[in-house]
Short mmCIF file of C-alpha atoms and ligand atoms in Angstrom, two decimals:
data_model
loop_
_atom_site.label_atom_id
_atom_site.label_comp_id
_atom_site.label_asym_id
_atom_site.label_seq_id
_atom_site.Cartn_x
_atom_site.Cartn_y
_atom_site.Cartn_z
CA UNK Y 1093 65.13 117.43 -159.10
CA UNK Y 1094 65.95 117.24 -155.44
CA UNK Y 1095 64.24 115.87 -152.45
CA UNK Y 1096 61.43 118.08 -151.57
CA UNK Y 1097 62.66 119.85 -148.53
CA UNK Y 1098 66.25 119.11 -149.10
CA UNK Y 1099 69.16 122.22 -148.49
CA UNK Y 1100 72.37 122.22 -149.78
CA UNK Y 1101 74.36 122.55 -146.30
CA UNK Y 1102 77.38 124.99 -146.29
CA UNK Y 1103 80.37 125.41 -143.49
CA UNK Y 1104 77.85 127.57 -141.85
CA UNK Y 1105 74.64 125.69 -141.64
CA UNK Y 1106 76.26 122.27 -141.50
CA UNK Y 1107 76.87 123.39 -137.79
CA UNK Y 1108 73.68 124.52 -137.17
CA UNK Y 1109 72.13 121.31 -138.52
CA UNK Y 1110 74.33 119.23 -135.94
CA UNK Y 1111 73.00 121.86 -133.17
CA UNK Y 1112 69.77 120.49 -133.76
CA UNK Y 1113 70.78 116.86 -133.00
CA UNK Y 1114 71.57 116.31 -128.93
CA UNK Y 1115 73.58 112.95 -129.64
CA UNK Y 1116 76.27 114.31 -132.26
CA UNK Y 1117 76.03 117.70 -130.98
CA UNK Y 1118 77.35 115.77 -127.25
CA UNK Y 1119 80.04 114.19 -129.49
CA UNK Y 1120 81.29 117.68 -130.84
CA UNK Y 1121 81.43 119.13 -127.30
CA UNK Y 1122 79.64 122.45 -126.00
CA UNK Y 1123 79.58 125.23 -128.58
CA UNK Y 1124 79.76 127.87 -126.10
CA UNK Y 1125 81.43 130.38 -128.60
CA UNK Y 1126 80.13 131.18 -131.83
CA UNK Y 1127 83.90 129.77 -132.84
CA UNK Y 1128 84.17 126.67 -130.55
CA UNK Y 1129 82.75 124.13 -133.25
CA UNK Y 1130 83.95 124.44 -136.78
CA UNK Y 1131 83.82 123.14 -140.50
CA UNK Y 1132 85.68 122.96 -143.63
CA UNK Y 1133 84.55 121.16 -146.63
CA UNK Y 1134 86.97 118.53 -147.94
CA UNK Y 1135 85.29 116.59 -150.69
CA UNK Y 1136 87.97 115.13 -153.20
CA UNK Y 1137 85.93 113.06 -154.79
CA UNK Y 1138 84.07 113.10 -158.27
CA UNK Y 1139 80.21 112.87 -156.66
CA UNK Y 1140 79.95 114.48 -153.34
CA UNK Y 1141 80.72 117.31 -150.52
CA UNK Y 1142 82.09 116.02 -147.17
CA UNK Y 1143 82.50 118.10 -144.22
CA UNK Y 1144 84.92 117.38 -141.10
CA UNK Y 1145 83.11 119.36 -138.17
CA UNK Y 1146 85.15 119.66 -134.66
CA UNK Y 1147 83.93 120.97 -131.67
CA UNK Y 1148 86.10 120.97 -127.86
CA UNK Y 1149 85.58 117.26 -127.64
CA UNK Y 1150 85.45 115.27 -130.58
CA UNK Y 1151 85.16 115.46 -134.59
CA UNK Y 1152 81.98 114.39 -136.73
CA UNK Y 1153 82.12 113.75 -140.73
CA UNK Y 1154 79.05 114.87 -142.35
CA UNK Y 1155 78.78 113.83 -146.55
CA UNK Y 1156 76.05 114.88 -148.36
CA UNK Y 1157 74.45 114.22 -151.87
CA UNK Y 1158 73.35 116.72 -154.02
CA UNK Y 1159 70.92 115.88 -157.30
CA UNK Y 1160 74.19 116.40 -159.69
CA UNK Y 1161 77.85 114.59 -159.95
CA UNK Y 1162 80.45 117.18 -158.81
CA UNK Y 1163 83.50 115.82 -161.63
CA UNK Y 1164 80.76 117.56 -164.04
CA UNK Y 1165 78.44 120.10 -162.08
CA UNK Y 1166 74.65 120.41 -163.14
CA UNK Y 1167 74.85 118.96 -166.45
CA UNK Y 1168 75.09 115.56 -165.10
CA UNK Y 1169 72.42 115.34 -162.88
CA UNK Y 1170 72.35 112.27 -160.43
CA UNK Y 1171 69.38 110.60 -157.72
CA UNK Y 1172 70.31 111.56 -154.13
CA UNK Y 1173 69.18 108.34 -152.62
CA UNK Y 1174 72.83 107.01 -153.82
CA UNK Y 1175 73.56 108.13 -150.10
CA UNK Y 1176 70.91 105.79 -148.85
CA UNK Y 1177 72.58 103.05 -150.32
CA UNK Y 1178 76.14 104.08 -148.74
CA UNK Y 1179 74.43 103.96 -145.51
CA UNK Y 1180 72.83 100.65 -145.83
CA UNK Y 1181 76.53 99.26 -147.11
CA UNK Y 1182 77.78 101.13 -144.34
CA UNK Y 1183 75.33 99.11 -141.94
CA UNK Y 1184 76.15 96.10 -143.38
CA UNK Y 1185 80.21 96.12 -143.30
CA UNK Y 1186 79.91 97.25 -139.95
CA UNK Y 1187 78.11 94.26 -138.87
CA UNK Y 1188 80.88 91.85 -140.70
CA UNK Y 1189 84.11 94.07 -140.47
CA UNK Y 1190 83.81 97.08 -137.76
CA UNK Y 1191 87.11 97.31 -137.48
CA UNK Y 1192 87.93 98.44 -140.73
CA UNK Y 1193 84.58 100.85 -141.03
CA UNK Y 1194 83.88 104.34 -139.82
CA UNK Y 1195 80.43 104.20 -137.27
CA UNK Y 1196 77.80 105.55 -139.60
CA UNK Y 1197 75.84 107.72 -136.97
CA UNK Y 1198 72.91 108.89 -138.47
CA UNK Y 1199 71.26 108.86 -141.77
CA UNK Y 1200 68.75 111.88 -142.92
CA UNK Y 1201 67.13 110.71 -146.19
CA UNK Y 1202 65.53 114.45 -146.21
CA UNK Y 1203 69.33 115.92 -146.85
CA UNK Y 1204 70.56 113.13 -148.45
CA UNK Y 1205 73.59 113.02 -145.76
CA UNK Y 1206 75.29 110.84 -143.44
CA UNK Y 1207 76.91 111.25 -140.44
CA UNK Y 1208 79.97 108.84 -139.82
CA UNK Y 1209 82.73 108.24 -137.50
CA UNK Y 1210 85.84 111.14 -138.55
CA UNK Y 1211 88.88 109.50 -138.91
CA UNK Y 1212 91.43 112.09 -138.34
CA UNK Y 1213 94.95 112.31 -139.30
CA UNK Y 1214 97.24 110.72 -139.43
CA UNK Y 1215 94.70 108.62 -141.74
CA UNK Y 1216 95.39 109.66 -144.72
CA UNK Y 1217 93.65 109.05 -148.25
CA UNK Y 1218 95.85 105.98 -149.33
CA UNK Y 1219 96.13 107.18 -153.12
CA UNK Y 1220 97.54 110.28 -151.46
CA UNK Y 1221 99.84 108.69 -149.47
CA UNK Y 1222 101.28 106.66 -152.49
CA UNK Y 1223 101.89 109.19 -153.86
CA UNK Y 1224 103.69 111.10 -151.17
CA UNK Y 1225 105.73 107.44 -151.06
CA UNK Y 1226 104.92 105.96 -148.39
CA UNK Y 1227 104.58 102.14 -147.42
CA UNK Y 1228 101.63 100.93 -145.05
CA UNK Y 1229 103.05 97.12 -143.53
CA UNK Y 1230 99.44 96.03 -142.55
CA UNK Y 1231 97.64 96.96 -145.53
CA UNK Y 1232 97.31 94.09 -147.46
CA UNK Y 1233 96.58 92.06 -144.37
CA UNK Y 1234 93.85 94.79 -143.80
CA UNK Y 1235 92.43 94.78 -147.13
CA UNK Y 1236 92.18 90.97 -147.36
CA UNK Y 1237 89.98 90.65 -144.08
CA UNK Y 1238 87.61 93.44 -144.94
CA UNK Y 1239 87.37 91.54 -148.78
CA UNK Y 1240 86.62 88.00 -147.13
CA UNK Y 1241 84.49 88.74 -144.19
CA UNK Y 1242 81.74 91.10 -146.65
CA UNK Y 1243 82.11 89.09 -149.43
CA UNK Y 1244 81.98 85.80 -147.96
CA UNK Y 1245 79.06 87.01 -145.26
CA UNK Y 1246 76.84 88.29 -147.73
CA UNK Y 1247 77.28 85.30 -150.30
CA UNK Y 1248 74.53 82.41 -150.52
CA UNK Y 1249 77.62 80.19 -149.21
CA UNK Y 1250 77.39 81.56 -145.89
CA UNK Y 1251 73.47 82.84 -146.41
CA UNK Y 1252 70.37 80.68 -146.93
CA UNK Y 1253 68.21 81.67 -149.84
CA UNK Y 1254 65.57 83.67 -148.44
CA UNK Y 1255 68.23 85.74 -146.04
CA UNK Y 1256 70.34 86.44 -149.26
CA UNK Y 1257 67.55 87.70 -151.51
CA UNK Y 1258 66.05 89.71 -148.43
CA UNK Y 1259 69.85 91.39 -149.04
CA UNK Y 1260 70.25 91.95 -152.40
CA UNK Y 1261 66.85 93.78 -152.36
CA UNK Y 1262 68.06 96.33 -149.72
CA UNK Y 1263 70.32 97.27 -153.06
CA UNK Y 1264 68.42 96.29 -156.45
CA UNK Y 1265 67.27 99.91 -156.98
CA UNK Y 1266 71.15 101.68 -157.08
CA UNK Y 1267 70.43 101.82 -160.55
CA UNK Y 1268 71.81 105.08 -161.42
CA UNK Y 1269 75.37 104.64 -160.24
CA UNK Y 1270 75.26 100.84 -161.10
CA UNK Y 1271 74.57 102.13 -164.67
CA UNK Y 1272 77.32 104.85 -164.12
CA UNK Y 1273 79.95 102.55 -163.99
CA UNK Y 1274 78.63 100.28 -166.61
CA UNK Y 1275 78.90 103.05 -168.97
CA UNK Y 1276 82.31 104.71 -167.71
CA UNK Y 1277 84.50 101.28 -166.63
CA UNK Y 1278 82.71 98.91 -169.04
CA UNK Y 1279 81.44 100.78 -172.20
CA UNK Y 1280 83.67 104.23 -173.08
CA UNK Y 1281 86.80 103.34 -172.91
CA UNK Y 1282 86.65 101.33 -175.95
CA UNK Y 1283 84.79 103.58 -178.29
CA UNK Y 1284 85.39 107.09 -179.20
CA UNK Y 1285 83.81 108.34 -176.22
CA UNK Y 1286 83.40 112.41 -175.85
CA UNK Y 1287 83.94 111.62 -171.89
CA UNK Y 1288 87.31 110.23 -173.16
CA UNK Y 1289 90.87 111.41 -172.84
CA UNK Y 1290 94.57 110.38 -172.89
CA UNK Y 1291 98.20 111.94 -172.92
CA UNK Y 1292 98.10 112.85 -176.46
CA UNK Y 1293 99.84 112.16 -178.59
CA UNK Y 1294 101.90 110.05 -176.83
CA UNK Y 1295 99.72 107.31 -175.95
CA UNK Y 1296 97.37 107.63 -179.23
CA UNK Y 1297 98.08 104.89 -180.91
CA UNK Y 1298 97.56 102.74 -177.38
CA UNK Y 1299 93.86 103.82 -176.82
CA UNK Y 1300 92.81 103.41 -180.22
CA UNK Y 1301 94.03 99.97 -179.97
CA UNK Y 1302 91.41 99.57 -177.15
CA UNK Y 1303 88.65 100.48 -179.36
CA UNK Y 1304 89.67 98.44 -182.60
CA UNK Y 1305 90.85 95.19 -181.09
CA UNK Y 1306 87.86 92.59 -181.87
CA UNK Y 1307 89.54 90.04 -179.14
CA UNK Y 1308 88.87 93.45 -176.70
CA UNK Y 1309 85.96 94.32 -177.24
CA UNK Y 1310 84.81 90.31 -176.85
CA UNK Y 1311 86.71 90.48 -173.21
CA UNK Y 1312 85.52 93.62 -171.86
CA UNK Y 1313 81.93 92.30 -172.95
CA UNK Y 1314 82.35 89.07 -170.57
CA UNK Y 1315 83.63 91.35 -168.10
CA UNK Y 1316 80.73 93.49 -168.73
CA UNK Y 1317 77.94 90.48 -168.36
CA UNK Y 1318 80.01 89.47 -165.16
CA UNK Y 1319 79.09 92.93 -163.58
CA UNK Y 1320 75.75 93.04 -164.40
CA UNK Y 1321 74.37 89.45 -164.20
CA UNK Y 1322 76.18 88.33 -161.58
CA UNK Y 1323 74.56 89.37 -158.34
CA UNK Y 1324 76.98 86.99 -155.98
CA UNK Y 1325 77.67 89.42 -152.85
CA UNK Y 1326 77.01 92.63 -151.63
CA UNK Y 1327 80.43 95.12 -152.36
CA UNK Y 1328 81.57 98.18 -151.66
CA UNK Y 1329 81.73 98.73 -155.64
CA UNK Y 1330 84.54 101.51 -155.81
CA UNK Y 1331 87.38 99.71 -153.64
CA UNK Y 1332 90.00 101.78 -154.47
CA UNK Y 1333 92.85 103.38 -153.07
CA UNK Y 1334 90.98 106.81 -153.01
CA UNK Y 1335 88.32 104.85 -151.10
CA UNK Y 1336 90.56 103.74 -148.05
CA UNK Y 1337 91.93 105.85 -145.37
CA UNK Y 1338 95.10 104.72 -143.40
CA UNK Y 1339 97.37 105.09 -140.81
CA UNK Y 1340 100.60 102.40 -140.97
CA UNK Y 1341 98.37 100.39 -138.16
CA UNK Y 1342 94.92 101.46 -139.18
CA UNK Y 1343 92.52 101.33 -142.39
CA UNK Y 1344 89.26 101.97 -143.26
CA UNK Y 1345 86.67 101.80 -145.90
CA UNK Y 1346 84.46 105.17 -146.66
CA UNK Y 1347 82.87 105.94 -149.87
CA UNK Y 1348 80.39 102.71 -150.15
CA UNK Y 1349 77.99 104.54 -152.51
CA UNK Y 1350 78.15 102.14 -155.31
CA UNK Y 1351 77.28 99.11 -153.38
CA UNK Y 1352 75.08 96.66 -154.80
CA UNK Y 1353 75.31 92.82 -155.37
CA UNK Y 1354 77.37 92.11 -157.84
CA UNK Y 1355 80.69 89.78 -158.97
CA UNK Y 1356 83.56 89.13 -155.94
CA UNK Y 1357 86.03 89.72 -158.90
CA UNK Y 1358 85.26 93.15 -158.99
CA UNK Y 1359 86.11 94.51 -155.61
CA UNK Y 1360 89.01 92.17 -155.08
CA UNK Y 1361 90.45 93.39 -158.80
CA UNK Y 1362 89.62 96.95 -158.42
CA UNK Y 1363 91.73 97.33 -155.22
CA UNK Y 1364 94.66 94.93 -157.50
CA UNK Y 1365 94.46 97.37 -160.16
CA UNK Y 1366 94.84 100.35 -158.12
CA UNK Y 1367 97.99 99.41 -156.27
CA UNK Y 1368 99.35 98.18 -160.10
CA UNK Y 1369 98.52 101.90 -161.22
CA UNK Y 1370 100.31 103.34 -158.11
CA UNK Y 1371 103.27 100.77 -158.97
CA UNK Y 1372 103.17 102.12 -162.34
CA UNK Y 1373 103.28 106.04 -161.88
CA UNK Y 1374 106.32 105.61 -159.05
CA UNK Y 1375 108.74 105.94 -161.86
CA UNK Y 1376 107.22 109.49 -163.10
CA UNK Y 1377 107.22 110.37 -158.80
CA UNK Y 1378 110.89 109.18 -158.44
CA UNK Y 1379 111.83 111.26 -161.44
CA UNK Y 1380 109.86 114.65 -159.84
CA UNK Y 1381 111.24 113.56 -156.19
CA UNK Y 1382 114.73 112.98 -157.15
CA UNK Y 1383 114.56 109.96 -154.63
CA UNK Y 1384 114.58 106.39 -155.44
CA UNK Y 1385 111.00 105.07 -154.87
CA UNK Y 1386 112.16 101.61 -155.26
CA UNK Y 1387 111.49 100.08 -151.78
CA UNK Y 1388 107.78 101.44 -151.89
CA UNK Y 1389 107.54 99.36 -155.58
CA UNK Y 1390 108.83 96.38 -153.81
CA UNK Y 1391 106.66 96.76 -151.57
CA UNK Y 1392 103.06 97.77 -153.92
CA UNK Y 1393 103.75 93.99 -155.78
CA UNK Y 1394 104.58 92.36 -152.57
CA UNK Y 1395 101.10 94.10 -151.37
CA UNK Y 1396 99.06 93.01 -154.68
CA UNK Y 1397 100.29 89.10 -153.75
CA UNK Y 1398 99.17 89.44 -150.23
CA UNK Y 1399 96.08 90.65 -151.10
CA UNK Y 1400 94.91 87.69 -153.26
CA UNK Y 1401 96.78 85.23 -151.57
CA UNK Y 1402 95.66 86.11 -147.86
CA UNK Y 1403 91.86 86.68 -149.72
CA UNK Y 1404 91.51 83.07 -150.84
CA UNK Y 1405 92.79 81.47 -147.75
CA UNK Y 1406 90.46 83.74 -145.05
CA UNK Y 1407 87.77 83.34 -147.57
CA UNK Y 1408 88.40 79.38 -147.69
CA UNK Y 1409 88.74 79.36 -143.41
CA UNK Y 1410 85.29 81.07 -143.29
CA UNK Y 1411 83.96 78.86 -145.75
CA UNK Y 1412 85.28 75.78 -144.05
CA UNK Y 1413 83.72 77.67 -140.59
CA UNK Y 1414 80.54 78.77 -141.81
CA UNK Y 1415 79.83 77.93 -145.04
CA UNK Y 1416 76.21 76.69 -144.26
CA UNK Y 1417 74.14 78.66 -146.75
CA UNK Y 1418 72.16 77.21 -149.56
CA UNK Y 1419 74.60 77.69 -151.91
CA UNK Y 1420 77.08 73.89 -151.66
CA UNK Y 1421 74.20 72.79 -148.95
CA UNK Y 1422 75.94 70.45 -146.58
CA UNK Y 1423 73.50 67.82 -148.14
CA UNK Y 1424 76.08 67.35 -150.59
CA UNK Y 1425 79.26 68.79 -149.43
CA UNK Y 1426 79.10 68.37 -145.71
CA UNK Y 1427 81.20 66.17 -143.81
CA UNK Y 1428 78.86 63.34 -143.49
CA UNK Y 1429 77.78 63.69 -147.10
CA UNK Y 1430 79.25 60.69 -149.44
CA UNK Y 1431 82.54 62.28 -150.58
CA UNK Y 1432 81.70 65.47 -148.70
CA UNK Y 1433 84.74 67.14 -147.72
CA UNK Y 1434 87.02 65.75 -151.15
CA UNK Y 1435 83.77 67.46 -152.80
CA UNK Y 1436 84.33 70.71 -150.83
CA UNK Y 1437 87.76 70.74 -151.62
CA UNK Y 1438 87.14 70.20 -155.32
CA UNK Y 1439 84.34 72.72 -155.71
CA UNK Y 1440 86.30 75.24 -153.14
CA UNK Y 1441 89.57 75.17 -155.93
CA UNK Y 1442 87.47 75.61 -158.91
CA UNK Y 1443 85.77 78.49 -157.59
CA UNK Y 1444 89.08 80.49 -156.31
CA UNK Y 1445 90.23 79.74 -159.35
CA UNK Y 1446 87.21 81.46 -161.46
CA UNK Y 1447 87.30 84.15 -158.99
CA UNK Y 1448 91.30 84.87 -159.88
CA UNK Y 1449 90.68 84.51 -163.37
CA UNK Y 1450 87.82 87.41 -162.70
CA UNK Y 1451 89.82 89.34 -161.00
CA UNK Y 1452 92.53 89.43 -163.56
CA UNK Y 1453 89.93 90.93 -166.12
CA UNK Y 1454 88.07 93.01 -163.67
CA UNK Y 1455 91.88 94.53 -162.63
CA UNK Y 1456 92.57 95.45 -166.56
CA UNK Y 1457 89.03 96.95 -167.20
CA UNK Y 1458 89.75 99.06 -164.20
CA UNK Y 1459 93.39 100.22 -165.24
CA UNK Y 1460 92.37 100.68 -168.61
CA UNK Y 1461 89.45 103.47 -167.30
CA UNK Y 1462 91.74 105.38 -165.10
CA UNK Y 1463 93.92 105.99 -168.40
CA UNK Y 1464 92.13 106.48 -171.68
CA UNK Y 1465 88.43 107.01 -170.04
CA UNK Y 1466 86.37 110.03 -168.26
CA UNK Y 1467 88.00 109.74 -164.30
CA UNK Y 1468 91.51 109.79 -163.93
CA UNK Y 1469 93.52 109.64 -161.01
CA UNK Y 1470 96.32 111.93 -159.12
CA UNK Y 1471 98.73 108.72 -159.16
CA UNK Y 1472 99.30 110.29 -162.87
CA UNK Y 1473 97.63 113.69 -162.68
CA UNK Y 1474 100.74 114.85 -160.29
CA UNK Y 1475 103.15 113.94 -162.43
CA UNK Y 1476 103.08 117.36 -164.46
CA UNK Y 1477 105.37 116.38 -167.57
CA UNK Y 1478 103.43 114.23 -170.20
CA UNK Y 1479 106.97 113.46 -171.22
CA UNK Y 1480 107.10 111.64 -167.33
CA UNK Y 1481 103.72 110.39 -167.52
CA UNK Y 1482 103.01 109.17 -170.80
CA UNK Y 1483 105.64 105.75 -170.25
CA UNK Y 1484 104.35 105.44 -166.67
CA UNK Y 1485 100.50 105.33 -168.43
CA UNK Y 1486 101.65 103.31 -171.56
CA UNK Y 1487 103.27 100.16 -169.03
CA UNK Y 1488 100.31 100.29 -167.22
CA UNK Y 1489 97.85 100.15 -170.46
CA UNK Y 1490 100.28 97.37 -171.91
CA UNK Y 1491 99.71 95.14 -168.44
CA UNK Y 1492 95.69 95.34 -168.69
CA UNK Y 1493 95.79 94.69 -172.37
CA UNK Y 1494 97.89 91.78 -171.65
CA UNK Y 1495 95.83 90.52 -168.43
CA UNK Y 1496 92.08 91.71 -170.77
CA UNK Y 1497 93.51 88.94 -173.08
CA UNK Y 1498 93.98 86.29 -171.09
CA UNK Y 1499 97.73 86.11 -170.28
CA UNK Y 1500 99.49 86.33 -167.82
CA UNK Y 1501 96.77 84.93 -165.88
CA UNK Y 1502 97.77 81.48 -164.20
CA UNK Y 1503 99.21 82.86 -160.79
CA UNK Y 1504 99.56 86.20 -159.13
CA UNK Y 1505 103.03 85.66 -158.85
CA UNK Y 1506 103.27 85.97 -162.49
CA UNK Y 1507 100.86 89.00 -163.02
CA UNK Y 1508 103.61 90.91 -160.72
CA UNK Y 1509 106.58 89.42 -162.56
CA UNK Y 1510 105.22 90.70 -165.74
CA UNK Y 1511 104.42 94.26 -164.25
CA UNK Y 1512 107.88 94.49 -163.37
CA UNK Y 1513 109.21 93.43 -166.65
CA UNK Y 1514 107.64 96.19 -168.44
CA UNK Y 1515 109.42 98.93 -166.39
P1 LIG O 832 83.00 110.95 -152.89
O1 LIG O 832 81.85 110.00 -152.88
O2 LIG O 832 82.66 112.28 -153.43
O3 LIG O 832 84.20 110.35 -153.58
P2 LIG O 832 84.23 110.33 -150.32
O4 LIG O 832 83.34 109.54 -149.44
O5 LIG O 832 85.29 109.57 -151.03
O6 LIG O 832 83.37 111.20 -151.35
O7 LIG O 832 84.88 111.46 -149.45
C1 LIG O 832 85.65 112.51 -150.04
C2 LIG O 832 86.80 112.86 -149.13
O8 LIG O 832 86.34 113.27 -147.86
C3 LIG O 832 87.74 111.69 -148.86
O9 LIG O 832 88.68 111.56 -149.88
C4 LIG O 832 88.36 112.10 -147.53
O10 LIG O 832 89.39 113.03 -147.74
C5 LIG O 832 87.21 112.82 -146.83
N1 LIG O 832 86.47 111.89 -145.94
C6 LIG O 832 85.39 111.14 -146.26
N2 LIG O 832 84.97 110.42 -145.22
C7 LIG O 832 85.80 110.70 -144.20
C8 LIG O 832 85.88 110.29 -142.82
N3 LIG O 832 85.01 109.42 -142.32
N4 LIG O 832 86.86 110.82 -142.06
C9 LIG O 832 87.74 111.72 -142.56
N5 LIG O 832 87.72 112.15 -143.84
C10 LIG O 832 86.76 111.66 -144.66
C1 LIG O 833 82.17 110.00 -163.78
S1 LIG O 833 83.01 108.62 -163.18
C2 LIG O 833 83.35 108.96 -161.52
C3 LIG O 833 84.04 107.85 -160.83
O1 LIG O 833 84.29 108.30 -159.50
C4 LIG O 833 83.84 107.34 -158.57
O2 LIG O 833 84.70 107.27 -157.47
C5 LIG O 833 83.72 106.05 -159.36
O3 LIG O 833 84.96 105.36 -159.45
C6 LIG O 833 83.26 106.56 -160.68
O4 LIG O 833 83.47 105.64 -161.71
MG1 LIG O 834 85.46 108.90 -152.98
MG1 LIG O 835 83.84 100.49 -137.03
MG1 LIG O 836 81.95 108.17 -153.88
#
């Protein structure tokens, strides 16, 4: 049920409700005519409503939750406070990586909204720009910096113990959407879930392969006990390209409902997966188009490499810079400690290298839901023809079963070589 004294806002009383607050109402400008501020609701997302208010002067965002998930309507109902928990994220990235996240400027626990920075166009939603074509030079070099400074900053390498558990308890009680995408990432896609759905026929025989394959179901289980055991550093828990708005010099992170401490390997290999799925459906774009789309393909693998490989190395610099938590103390991997620093190095290597490995897995399970599970995503909705889709979907299922059992796993160099193969 909702909040007691909770309204739904509308385009209407959303601008009364900013009226009421001098600071944002200042941003917006005077509203000297009953027409000199206005709203339109823009929510494109499965959970929420998001409205972009402008006045003379400026523009506001305002996103509020109501007690249900909008994909479904009122027969999935869902907690408001899931908007709390975007604001404290919000808080938190903000501190480690302002300049790739929108100011939060207020949050009202009452509504269940935030206010936040608007970012106006030319950002775009990235997904919809991908699909539209279009390459963004800086992204991965974005992407990586926002993935190493709130990963590393909130891990116990940088944190001491007490400082890190005061953290994770800002999120322990995100249970509901925590749970959401144990059950719609980690759990339906591989049985005969009503939520499910696929091109059918055409990629039948694929997604029941998902749900019979013993070695499967044994990976998707680690992967599973990764996400909910592993409580290593605070993410934003739905990096994906629908989650980032761009320019080709800007980007920024919205949507950080989901966060809660959890496994590196699942931000860093949802974001992977994504630009792999966007890879993927080119071919069924090009073929609507009637342009070639191969320079933005070039460029979506070159981006996926960048990513990881400009990850580890800021994530290693700020490590080597600040890695005085109480996870490898300095007692035994400091420079004056025997062996220190050939200790560092040793302990730094195996842990990229579990984190990869992760992210590999983490990447399929995420590919896998966008295709055969409950959400899917416009990179394959706008292609109309199942005929165009359906091979576009299949290469893309064929990589994550490949990478969900184990191969090819040993470099992301490879992982992009054997995308491209299956095209
Ligand atoms: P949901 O949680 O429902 O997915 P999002 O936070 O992803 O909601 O927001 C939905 C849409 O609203 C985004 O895809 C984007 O188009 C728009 N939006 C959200 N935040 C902003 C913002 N700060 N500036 C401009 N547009 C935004
Ligand atoms: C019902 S699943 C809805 C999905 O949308 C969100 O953006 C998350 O990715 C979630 O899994
Ligand atoms: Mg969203
Ligand atoms: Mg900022
Ligand atoms: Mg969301």
């Amino acid at each position: 049920s909702p909040i007691p004294g909770f309204k739904a806002l509308d385009v209407a009383s959303v601008l009364d409700y900013l009226e009421e607050k001098p600071d944002l109402a200042q941003l917006l400008g005077p509203r000297s005519s009953p027409t000199s501020w206005k709203a339109r609701e823009v929510g494109d997302g499965n959970l929420n409503f998001v409205y972009i208010v402008e006045g003379p002067d400026g523009g506001l965002v305002v996103k509020q939750a109501l007690p249900f998930l909008r994909l479904v309507g009122d027969d999935w109902p869902l907690g408001q406070q899931r908007i709390g928990y975007e604001a404290k994220a919000l808080e938190t990235e903000n501190r480690y990586c302002p300049e790739h996240t929108p100011t939060l400027h207020l949050y009202d626990p009452r509504m269940a909204l935030i206010v936040m920075q608007y970012l106006a166009p030319p950002h775009v939603i990235l997904r919809l720009g991908l699909t539209e074509g279009h390459i963004y030079p800086q992204l991965a070099d974005q992407v990586s910096r926002f993935l190493a400074q709130t990963l590393f900053h909130t891990s116990l390498i940088h944190l001491n113990s007490e400082q890190f558990r005061a953290q994770q308890a800002n999120f322990l009680g995100n249970i509901e959407l925590i749970r959401l995408t144990e059950q719609v990432i980690f759990s339906e896609p591989y049985f005969d879930a009503s939520n499910n759905w696929h091109t059918s026929p055409h990629l039948d025989d694929l997604a029941k392969s998902f749900q019979t394959d013993e070695k499967i179901k044994a990976a998707i289980s680690r992967l599973k006990a990764l996400f909910m055991e592993r409580g290593q550093a605070m993410l934003q828990a739905d990096f994906h390209t629908g989650s980032l708005m761009v320019t080709e010099q800007t980007m920024f992170a919205i949507d950080a409902e989901f966060a809660f401490y959890g496994p590196m390997a699942f931000d860093v290999g949802k974001i992977i997966a994504n630009l792999l799925l966007a890879y993927f459906a080119s071919d069924g774009h090009e073929a609507a188009a009637g342009q070639s789309r191969q320079k933005q393909r070039t460029w979506l693998l070159q981006a996926v490499v960048e990513i990881w490989e400009k990850f580890e190395s800021r994530f290693l610099d700020l490590w080597n810079a600040e890695g005085h938590g109480d996870l490898y103390p300095d007692s035994l991997f400091g420079p004056t400690a025997p062996a220190g620093s050939k200790s560092l190095k040793r302990a730094q290597q195996d842990f990229m290298k579990e984190l990869f490995e992760d992210c590999l897995g983490m990447a399929a399970a995420v590919m896998t839901r966008r295709i055969i599970g409950i959400a899917h995503i416009q990179d394959f909705k706008l292609i109309e023809s199942d005929d165009h889709r359906a091979p576009c979907e299949r290469r893309a299922l064929e990589l994550a079963k490949s990478l969900l059992l184990g191969a090819p796993g040993r470099s992301i160099q490879q992982v992009v070589t054997a995308a491209e193969s299956l095209r």
